[in-house]
Short mmCIF file of C-alpha atoms in Angstrom, two decimals:
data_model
loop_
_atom_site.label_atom_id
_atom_site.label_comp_id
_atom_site.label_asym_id
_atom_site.label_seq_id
_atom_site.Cartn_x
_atom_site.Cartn_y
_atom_site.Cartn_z
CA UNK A 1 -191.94 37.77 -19.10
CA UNK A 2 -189.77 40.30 -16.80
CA UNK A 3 -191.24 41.60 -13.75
CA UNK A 4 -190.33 45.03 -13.45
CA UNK A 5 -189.93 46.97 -9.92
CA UNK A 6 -191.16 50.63 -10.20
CA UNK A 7 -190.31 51.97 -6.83
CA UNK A 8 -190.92 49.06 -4.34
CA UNK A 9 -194.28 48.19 -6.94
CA UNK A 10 -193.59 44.71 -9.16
CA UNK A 11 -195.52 45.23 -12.58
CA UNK A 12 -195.73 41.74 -14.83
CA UNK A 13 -197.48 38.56 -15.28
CA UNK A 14 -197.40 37.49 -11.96
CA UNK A 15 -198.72 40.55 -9.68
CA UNK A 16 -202.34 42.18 -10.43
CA UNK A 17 -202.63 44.36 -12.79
CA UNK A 18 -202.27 47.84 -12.30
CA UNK A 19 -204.09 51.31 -12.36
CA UNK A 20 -202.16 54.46 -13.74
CA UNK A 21 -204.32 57.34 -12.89
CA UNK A 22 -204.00 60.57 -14.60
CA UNK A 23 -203.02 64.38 -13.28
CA UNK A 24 -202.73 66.65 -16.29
CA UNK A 25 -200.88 70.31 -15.04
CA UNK A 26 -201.54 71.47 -18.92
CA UNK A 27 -204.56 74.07 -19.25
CA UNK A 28 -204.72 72.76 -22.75
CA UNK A 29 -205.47 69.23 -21.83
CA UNK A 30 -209.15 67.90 -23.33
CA UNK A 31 -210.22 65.86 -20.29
CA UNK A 32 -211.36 68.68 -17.60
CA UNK A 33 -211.82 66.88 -14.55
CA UNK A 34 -208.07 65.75 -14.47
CA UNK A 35 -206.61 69.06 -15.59
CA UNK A 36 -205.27 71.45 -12.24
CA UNK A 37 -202.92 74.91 -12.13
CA UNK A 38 -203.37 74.96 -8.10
CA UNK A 39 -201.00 72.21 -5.98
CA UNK A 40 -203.28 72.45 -3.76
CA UNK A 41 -206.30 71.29 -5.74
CA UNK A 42 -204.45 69.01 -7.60
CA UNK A 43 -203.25 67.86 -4.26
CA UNK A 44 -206.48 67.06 -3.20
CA UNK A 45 -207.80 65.46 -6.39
CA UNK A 46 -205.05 62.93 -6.53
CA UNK A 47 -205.93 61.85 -2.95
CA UNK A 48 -209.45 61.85 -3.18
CA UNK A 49 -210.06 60.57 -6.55
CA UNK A 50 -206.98 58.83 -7.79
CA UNK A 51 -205.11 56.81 -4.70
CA UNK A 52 -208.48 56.35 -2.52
CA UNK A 53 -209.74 55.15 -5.82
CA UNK A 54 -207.27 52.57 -6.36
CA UNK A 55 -204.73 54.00 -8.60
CA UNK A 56 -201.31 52.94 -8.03
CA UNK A 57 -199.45 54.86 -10.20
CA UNK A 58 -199.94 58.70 -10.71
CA UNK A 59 -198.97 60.05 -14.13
CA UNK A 60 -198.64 63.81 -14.25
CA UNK A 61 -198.85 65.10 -17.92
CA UNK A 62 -197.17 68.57 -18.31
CA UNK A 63 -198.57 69.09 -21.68
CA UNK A 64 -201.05 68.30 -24.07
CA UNK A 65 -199.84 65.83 -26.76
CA UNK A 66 -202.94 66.28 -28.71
CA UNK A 67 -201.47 66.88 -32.61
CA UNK A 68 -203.55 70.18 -32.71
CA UNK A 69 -201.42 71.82 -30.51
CA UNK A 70 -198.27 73.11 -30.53
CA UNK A 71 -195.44 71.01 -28.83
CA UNK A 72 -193.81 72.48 -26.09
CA UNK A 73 -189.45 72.84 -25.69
CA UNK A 74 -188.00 70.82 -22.45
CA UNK A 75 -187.62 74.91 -21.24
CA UNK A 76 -191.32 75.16 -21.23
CA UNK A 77 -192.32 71.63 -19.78
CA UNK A 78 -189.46 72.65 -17.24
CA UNK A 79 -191.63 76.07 -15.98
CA UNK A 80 -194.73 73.56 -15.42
CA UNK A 81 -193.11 71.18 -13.03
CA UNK A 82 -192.87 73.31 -10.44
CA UNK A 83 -196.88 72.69 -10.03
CA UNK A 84 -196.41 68.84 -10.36
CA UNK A 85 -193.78 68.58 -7.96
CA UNK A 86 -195.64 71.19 -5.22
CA UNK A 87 -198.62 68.25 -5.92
CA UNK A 88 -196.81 65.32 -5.07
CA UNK A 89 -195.04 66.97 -2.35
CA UNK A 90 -198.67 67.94 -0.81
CA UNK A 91 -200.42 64.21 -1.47
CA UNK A 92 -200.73 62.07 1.48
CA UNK A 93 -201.80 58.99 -0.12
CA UNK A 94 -199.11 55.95 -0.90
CA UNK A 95 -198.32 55.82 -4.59
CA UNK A 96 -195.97 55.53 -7.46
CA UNK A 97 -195.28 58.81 -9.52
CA UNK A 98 -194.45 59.30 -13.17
CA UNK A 99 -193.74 62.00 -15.14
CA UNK A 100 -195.35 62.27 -18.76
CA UNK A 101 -192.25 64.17 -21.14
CA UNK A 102 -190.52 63.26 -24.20
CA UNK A 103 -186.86 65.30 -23.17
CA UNK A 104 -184.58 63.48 -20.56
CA UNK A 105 -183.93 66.84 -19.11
CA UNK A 106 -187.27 67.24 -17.87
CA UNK A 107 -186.83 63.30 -16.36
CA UNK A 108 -183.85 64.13 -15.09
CA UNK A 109 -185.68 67.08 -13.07
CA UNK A 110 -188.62 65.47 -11.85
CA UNK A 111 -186.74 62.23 -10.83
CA UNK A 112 -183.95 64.71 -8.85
CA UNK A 113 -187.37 66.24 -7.67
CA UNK A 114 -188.94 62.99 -6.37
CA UNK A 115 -190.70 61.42 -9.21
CA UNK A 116 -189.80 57.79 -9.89
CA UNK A 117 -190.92 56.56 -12.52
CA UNK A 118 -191.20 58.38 -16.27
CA UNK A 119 -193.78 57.54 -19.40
CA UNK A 120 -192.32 58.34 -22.77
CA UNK A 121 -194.64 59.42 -24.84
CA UNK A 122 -191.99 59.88 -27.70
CA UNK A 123 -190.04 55.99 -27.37
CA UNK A 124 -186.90 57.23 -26.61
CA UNK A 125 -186.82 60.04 -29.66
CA UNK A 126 -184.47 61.33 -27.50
CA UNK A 127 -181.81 59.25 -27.04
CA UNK A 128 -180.26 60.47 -23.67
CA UNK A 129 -183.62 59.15 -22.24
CA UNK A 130 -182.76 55.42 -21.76
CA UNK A 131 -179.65 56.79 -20.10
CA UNK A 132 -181.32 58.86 -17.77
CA UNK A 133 -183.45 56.80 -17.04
CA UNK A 134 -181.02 53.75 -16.28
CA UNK A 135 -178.82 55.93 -13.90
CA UNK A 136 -181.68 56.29 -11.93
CA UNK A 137 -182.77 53.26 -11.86
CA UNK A 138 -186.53 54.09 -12.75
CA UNK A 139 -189.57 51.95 -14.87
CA UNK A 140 -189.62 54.25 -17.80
CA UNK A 141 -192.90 53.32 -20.03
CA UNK A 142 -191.83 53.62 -23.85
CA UNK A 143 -194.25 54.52 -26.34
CA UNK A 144 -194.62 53.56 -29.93
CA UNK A 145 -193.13 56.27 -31.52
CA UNK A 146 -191.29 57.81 -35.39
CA UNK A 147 -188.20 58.79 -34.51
CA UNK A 148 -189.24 62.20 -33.74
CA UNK A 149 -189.43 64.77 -30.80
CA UNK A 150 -192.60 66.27 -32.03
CA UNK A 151 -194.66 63.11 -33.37
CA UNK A 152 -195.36 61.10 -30.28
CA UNK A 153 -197.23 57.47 -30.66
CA UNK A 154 -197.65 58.82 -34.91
CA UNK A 155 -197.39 55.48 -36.19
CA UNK A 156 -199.38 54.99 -39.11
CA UNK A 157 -199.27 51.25 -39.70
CA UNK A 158 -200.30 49.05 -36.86
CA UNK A 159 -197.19 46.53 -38.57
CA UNK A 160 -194.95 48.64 -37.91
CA UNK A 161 -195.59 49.49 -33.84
CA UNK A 162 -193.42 46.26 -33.14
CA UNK A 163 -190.22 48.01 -34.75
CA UNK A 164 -191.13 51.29 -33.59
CA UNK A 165 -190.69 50.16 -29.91
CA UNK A 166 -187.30 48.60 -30.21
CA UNK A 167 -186.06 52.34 -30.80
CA UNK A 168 -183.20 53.67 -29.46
CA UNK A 169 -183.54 50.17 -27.25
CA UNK A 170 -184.62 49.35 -23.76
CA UNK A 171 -183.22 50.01 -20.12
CA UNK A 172 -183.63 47.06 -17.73
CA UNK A 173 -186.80 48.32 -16.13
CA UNK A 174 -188.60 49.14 -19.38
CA UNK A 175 -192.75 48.76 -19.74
CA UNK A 176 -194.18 48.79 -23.71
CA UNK A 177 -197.11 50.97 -24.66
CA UNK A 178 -198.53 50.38 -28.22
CA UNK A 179 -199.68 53.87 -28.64
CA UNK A 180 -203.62 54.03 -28.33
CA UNK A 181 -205.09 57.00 -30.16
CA UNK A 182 -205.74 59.79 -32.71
CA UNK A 183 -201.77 60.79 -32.31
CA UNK A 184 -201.61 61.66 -36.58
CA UNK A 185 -204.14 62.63 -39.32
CA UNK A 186 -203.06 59.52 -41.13
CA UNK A 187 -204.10 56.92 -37.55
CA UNK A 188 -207.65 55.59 -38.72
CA UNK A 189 -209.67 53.96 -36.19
CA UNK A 190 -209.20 50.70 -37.59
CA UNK A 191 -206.08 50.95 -37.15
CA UNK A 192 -206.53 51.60 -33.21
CA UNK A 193 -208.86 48.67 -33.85
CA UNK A 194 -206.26 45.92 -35.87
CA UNK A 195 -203.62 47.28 -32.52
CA UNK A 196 -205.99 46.24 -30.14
CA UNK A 197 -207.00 42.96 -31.82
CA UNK A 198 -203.30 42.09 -32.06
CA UNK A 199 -202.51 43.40 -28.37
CA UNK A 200 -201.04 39.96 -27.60
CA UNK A 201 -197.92 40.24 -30.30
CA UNK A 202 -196.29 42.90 -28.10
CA UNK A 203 -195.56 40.28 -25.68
CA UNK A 204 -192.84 39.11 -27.73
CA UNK A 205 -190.56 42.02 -26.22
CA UNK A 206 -191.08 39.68 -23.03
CA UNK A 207 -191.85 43.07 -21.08
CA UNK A 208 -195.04 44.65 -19.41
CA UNK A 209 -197.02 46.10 -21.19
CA UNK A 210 -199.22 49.35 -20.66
CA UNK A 211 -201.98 50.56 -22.50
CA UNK A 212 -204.04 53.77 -22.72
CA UNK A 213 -207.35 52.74 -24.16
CA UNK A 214 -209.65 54.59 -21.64
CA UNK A 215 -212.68 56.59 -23.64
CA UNK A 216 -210.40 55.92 -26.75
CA UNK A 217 -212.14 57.03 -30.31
CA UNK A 218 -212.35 54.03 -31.73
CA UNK A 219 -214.08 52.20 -28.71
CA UNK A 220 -216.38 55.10 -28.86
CA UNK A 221 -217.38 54.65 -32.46
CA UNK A 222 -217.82 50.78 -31.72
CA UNK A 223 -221.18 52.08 -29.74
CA UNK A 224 -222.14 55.16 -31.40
CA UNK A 225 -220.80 57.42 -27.69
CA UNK A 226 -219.61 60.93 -27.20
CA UNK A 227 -216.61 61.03 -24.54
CA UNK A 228 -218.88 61.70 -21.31
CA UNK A 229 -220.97 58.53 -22.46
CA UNK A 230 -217.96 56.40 -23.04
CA UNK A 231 -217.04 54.60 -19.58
CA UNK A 232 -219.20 51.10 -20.58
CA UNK A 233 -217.19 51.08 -23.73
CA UNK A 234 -213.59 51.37 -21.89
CA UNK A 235 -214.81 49.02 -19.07
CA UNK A 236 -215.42 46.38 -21.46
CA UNK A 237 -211.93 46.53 -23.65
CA UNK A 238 -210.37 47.16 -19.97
CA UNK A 239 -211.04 43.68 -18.95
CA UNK A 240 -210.25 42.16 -22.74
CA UNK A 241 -206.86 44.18 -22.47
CA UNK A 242 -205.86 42.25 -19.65
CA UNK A 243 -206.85 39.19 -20.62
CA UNK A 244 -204.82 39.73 -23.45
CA UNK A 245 -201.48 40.37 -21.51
CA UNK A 246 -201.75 43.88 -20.48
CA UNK A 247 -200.05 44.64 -17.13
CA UNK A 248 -200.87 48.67 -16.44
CA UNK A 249 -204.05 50.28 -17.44
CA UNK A 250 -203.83 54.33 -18.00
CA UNK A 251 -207.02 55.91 -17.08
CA UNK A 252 -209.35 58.77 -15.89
CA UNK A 253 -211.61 56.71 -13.95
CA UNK A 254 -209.80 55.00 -11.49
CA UNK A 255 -211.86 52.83 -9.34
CA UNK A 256 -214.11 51.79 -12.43
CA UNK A 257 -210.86 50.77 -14.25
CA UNK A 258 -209.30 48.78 -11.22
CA UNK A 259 -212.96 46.97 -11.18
CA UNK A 260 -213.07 46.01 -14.90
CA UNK A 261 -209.01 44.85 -14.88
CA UNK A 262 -209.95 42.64 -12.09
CA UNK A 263 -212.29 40.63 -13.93
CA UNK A 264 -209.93 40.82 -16.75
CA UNK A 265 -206.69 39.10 -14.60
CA UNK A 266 -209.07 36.61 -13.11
CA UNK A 267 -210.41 35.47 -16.06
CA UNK A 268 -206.69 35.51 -17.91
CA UNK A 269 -205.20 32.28 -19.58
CA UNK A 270 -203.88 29.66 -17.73
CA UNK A 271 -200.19 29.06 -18.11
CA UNK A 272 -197.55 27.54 -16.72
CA UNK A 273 -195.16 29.88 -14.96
CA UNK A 274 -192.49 28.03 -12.58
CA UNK A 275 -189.85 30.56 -12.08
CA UNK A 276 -187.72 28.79 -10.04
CA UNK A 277 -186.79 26.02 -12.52
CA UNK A 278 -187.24 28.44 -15.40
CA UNK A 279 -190.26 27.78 -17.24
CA UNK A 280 -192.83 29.72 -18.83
CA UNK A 281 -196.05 28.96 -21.59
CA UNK A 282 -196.28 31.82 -23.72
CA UNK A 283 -199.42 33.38 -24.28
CA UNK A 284 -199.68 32.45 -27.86
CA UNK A 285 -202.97 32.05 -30.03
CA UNK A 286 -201.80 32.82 -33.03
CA UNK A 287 -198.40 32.14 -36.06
CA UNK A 288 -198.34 36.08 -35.59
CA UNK A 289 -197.70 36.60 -31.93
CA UNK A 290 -195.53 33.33 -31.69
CA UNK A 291 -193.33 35.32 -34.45
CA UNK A 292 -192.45 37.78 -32.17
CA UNK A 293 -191.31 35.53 -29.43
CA UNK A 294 -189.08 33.26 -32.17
CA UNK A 295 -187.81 36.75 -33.46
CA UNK A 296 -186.60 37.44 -29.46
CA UNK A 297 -184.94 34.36 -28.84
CA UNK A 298 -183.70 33.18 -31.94
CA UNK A 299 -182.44 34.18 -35.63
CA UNK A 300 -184.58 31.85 -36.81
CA UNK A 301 -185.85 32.67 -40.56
CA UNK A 302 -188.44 30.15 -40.38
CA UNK A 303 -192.01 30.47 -40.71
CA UNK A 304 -193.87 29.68 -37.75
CA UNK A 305 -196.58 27.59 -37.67
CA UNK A 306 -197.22 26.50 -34.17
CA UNK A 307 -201.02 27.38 -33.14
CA UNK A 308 -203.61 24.98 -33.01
CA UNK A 309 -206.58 25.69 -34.89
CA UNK A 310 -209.87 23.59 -35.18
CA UNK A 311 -212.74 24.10 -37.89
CA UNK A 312 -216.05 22.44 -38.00
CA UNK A 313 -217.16 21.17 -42.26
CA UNK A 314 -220.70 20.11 -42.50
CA UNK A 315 -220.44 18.84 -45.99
CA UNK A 316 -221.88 15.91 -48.11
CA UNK A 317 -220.93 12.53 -46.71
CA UNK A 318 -218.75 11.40 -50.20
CA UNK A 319 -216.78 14.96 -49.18
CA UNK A 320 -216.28 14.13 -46.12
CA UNK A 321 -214.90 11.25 -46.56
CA UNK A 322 -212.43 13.03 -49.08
CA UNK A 323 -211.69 15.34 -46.90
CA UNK A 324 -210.88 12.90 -44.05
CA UNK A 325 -208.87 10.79 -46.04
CA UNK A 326 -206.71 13.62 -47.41
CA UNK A 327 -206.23 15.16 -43.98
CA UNK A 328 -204.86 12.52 -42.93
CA UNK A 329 -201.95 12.48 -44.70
CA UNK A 330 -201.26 15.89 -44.21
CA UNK A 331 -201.29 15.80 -40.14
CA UNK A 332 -204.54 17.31 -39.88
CA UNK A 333 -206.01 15.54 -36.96
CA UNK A 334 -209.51 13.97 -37.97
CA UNK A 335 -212.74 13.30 -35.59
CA UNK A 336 -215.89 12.05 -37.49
CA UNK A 337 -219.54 12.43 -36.41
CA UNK A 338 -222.69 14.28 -36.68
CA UNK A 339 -220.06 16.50 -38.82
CA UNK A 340 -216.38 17.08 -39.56
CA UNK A 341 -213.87 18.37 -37.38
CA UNK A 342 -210.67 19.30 -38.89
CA UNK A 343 -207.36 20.28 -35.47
CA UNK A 344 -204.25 21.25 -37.04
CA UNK A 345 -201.45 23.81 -36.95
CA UNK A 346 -201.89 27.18 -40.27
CA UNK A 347 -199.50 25.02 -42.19
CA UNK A 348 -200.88 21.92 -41.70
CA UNK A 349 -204.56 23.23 -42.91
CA UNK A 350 -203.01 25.54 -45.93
CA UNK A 351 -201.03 21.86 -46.99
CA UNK A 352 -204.34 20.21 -46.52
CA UNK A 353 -205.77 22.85 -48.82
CA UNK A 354 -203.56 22.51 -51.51
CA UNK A 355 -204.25 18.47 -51.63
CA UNK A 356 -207.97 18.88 -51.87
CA UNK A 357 -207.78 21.23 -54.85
CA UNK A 358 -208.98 18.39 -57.18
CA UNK A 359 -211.64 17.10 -55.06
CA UNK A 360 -215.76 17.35 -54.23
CA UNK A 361 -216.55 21.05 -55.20
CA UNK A 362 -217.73 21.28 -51.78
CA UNK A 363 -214.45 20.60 -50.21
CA UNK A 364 -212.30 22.75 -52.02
CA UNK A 365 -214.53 25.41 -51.49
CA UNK A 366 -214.63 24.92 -47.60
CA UNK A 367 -210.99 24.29 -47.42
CA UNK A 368 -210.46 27.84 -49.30
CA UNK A 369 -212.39 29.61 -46.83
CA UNK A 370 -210.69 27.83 -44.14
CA UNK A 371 -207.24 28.75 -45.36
CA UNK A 372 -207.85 32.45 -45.89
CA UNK A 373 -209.15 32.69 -42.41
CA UNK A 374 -205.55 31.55 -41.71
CA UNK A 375 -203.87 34.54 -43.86
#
């Protein structure tokens, strides 16, 4: 995993994670407290409750990119950064500042203008963005995107975010961002939902990774909350982001966030990281996200089947005994008790399935649910 350096602040697996607060300059924005025409109010906000709060970054959005509303032209996100730059220019507080925009002339402007960093929202839809953003040297934040100036983080299938964020490619100082949120008609919840759950696959890219989860719809649904009664819910998948490999969390409520991510990096994995001879565990807990890593390093075609899984049979003692016996000619690694315990890699439990097939009724039918759960 890279450690990227966004204006004098390192971002990756071995620093804390951090907090992206959020300036909107867009009248159309949904989330009032954060949304300012004055510099001088926005000034003040971003002081008082973003950087006292904690944040470390400072992402000002110039638009809305809510899907109801029309998308702006670069000309148009141009005549708003007057306000955004007038803000950072009156801030007093120490932080990092990126500029929410899909055109690279609009990066181009606010970097010239003092910004340093920039968040993608459209993945490098334009494709003078990467360049733009390598001649300057900037962490640029790439979202999951179509190819598509007008459809930011609109991708439908939760399979098909991986190859979404290899668009257009990557500069040297590049973070991921899976694309959290109602961004298409077609987005379900459970989609948001299967993204989260699999939040550990985008580590494959071997890059940070940011996500924008904070009073998200589908963590909302999960406990029945309107937006203003949402915070518990974000808290909670805040700390089980970072767990799971997330590096920057985007968010509204700063200091809550920077609590909750806290908890999250301190209760993180274990792994062995040694960079001065060069080695590194990858977070891997499943064939899926160790795909992603084989897929980086290697043209390997074959299936992976690395992960360790364990699965505790109580069955009759004569199916036991089957099963045992059978398992262990199949590598499945065997401890007998008050029960069964079955420690093997997917492959080695599917071939273990496929031996039993002729065996105890019991057996086959726990060895069947077993290898589904491996699907």
């Amino acid at each position: 995993m890279r450690t990227v350096d966004a204006a004098g602040l390192s971002i990756g697996d071995d620093h804390p994670p951090r907090i992206m607060g959020v300036l909107n300059v867009s009248e159309e924005s949904p989330y009032d407290p954060s949304v300012f025409d004055d510099a001088g109010e926005a000034a003040e906000y971003v002081d008082r409750e973003l950087i006292d709060e904690g944040a470390d970054i400072v992402d000002v959005g110039l638009e809305s990119a809510n899907k109801r509303f029309e998308v702006l032209s670069a000309e148009e996100e141009l005549d708003r950064l007057d306000t955004a730059v007038e803000t950072l220019e009156s801030t007093s507080g120490d932080a990092v500042w990126s500029i929410e925009t899909r055109y690279h002339e609009v990066a181009e402007a606010a970097l010239d203008a003092g910004f340093e960093m920039v968040n993608d929202i459209c993945g490098f839809a334009d494709p003078e963005m990467p360049r733009v953003c390598s001649e300057y040297d900037v962490a640029v934040s790439k979202m999951a995107s179509p190819p598509d100036l007008e459809r930011p983080g609109a991708v439908e299938d939760p399979d098909d975010i991986y190859e979404a964020l290899s668009m257009n490619g990557f500069t040297e100082k590049t973070l991921v961002d899976p694309a959290f949120g109602g961004w298409s008609e077609a987005k379900t919840l459970e989609d948001d939902r299967e993204t989260f759950d699999r939040l550990r696959e985008f580590r494959g890219y071997g890059r940070p990774i940011l996500v924008s989860i904070n009073r998200k719809n589908f963590l909302r649904e999960l406990a029945g909350r309107d937006t203003e009664e949402a915070l518990p819910v974000s808290l909670a998948a805040t700390s089980m982001a970072v767990e799971r490999g997330a590096h920057v969390v985007r968010t509204h409520d700063v200091a809550e966030t920077r609590d909750a991510a806290l908890v999250g990096y301190e209760f993180r994995r274990d792994r062995l990281r040694d960079p001065e001879i060069a080695v590194e565990e990858l977070d891997v807990t499943t064939d899926g996200e160790f795909a992603r890593h084989l897929d980086r390093v290697t043209d390997s075609e074959e299936e992976p089947a690395v992960t360790t899984r364990a699965f505790e049979l109580r069955l009759p003692e004569d199916a036991e005994r089957y099963v045992a016996r059978r398992a262990s000619t199949e590598g499945v690694r065997v401890f007998r008790g008050d029960g069964l315990l079955l420690v093997g890699t997917a492959a080695e439990l599917r071939s273990l399935r496929a031996v039993v097939r002729s065996g105890p009724k019991s057996a086959q039918n726990a060895l069947m649910e077993i290898s589904a759960s491996l699907e």
